[in-house]
GROMACS .gro file of C-alpha atoms in nm:
model
  119
    1MET     CA    1   0.111  -1.782   4.149
    2ILE     CA    2  -0.018  -1.436   4.236
    3VAL     CA    3   0.191  -1.138   4.124
    4VAL     CA    4   0.158  -0.820   4.333
    5GLN     CA    5   0.254  -0.501   4.153
    6GLY     CA    6   0.127  -0.149   4.092
    7PRO     CA    7  -0.031   0.035   4.388
    8ASP     CA    8   0.001  -0.269   4.617
    9SER     CA    9   0.374  -0.290   4.560
   10ALA     CA   10   0.453  -0.043   4.841
   11ALA     CA   11   0.395  -0.325   5.090
   12VAL     CA   12   0.638  -0.544   4.895
   13ALA     CA   13   0.900  -0.266   4.899
   14GLY     CA   14   0.857  -0.230   5.275
   15TYR     CA   15   0.901  -0.605   5.319
   16ILE     CA   16   1.228  -0.599   5.119
   17GLU     CA   17   1.356  -0.299   5.314
   18ARG     CA   18   1.285  -0.469   5.649
   19CYS     CA   19   1.441  -0.802   5.545
   20LEU     CA   20   1.758  -0.655   5.397
   21LYS     CA   21   1.781  -0.346   5.620
   22ILE     CA   22   1.814  -0.121   5.316
   23LYS     CA   23   1.632   0.178   5.172
   24ILE     CA   24   1.501   0.130   4.819
   25SER     CA   25   1.572   0.434   4.605
   26GLU     CA   26   1.315   0.563   4.361
   27PRO     CA   27   1.235   0.518   4.085
   28SER     CA   28   1.199   0.145   4.124
   29ILE     CA   29   0.962  -0.137   4.036
   30THR     CA   30   0.868  -0.386   4.307
   31LEU     CA   31   0.702  -0.720   4.247
   32GLY     CA   32   0.578  -0.975   4.498
   33PHE     CA   33   0.517  -1.339   4.411
   34MET     CA   34   0.269  -1.520   4.634
   35ALA     CA   35   0.125  -1.870   4.631
   36GLY     CA   36  -0.233  -1.810   4.735
   37HIS     CA   37  -0.338  -1.706   5.084
   38ASP     CA   38  -0.121  -1.812   5.376
   39ARG     CA   39  -0.318  -1.778   5.701
   40ARG     CA   40  -0.002  -1.783   5.913
   41ASN     CA   41   0.168  -1.501   5.718
   42PRO     CA   42  -0.095  -1.294   5.535
   43GLY     CA   43   0.059  -1.054   5.287
   44ARG     CA   44   0.406  -1.209   5.309
   45PRO     CA   45   0.542  -1.292   4.964
   46LEU     CA   46   0.731  -1.611   4.887
   47CYS     CA   47   0.959  -1.404   4.667
   48ALA     CA   48   0.992  -1.025   4.659
   49VAL     CA   49   1.182  -0.839   4.389
   50VAL     CA   50   1.290  -0.481   4.333
   51LEU     CA   51   1.418  -0.356   3.998
   52ASN     CA   52   1.601  -0.024   4.006
   53GLU     CA   53   1.890   0.169   3.851
   54TYR     CA   54   1.716   0.124   3.512
   55ASN     CA   55   1.902   0.305   3.234
   56GLY     CA   56   1.731   0.175   2.921
   57SER     CA   57   1.959  -0.120   2.859
   58ASN     CA   58   2.031  -0.247   3.214
   59VAL     CA   59   1.838  -0.283   3.537
   60GLU     CA   60   1.956  -0.400   3.879
   61LEU     CA   61   1.777  -0.688   4.053
   62THR     CA   62   1.740  -0.736   4.429
   63VAL     CA   63   1.560  -1.046   4.559
   64VAL     CA   64   1.429  -1.163   4.896
   65SER     CA   65   1.303  -1.519   4.882
   66GLU     CA   66   1.171  -1.784   5.113
   67PRO     CA   67   1.317  -2.132   5.048
   68GLY     CA   68   1.170  -2.246   4.718
   69GLY     CA   69   1.018  -1.903   4.649
   70ALA     CA   70   1.234  -1.815   4.348
   71THR     CA   71   1.075  -2.082   4.130
   72PRO     CA   72   1.140  -2.134   3.758
   73GLY     CA   73   0.803  -1.963   3.697
   74VAL     CA   74   0.912  -1.654   3.890
   75LEU     CA   75   1.244  -1.642   3.704
   76LYS     CA   76   1.070  -1.683   3.367
   77PHE     CA   77   0.827  -1.401   3.456
   78LEU     CA   78   1.120  -1.175   3.554
   79ALA     CA   79   1.313  -1.253   3.235
   80HIS     CA   80   1.008  -1.176   3.021
   81TYR     CA   81   0.943  -0.854   3.213
   82VAL     CA   82   1.303  -0.727   3.204
   83PHE     CA   83   1.395  -0.826   2.850
   84GLY     CA   84   1.051  -0.817   2.685
   85GLN     CA   85   0.866  -0.529   2.850
   86LEU     CA   86   1.152  -0.307   2.968
   87GLY     CA   87   1.364  -0.381   2.660
   88CYS     CA   88   1.684  -0.435   2.860
   89ARG     CA   89   1.987  -0.609   2.718
   90ARG     CA   90   2.135  -0.678   3.061
   91LEU     CA   91   2.017  -0.766   3.412
   92THR     CA   92   2.257  -0.702   3.701
   93VAL     CA   93   2.252  -0.887   4.034
   94ARG     CA   94   2.453  -0.772   4.334
   95CYS     CA   95   2.498  -0.971   4.652
   96LYS     CA   96   2.735  -0.981   4.943
   97ARG     CA   97   3.054  -1.172   4.879
   98SER     CA   98   2.968  -1.390   5.180
   99ASN     CA   99   2.627  -1.488   5.037
  100LYS     CA  100   2.742  -1.803   4.860
  101HIS     CA  101   2.386  -1.932   4.817
  102ALA     CA  102   2.283  -1.621   4.619
  103ARG     CA  103   2.599  -1.632   4.410
  104ARG     CA  104   2.545  -2.000   4.321
  105MET     CA  105   2.180  -1.940   4.239
  106ALA     CA  106   2.267  -1.648   4.010
  107GLU     CA  107   2.525  -1.860   3.830
  108ARG     CA  108   2.275  -2.145   3.787
  109CYS     CA  109   2.036  -1.893   3.629
  110GLY     CA  110   2.299  -1.791   3.372
  111PHE     CA  111   2.452  -1.485   3.537
  112LYS     CA  112   2.826  -1.436   3.492
  113TYR     CA  113   3.052  -1.323   3.776
  114GLU     CA  114   3.222  -0.993   3.689
  115SER     CA  115   3.385  -0.831   3.989
  116ILE     CA  116   3.378  -0.732   4.353
  117ALA     CA  117   3.250  -0.378   4.409
  118GLU     CA  118   3.450  -0.173   4.656
  119ARG     CA  119   3.258  -0.082   4.973
   0.00000   0.00000   0.00000
């Protein structure tokens, strides 16, 4: 697994913005997870992550993933980064109510459903 971060992460942020049709607010941390070189899709991550809204104890997670891209290794890396390096006590995931796949995946990873945000 290749992790893209630092100066090269702007391309990962752009990829997330195009896929989700959102604008990532700064400050943020973007990480791309790639499995070697893919000749058909050079520079396209299997899993792209943005961490923002960091307040010292919580950070918000946004993920774009190809099928099978959010592997246990990626999730372990993220947990170590968020809880070990950033020192967070909480990691928040938001997804559309209609995105049942994302909701199930978050629950399988140990996230607890809290509420539906208005608008």
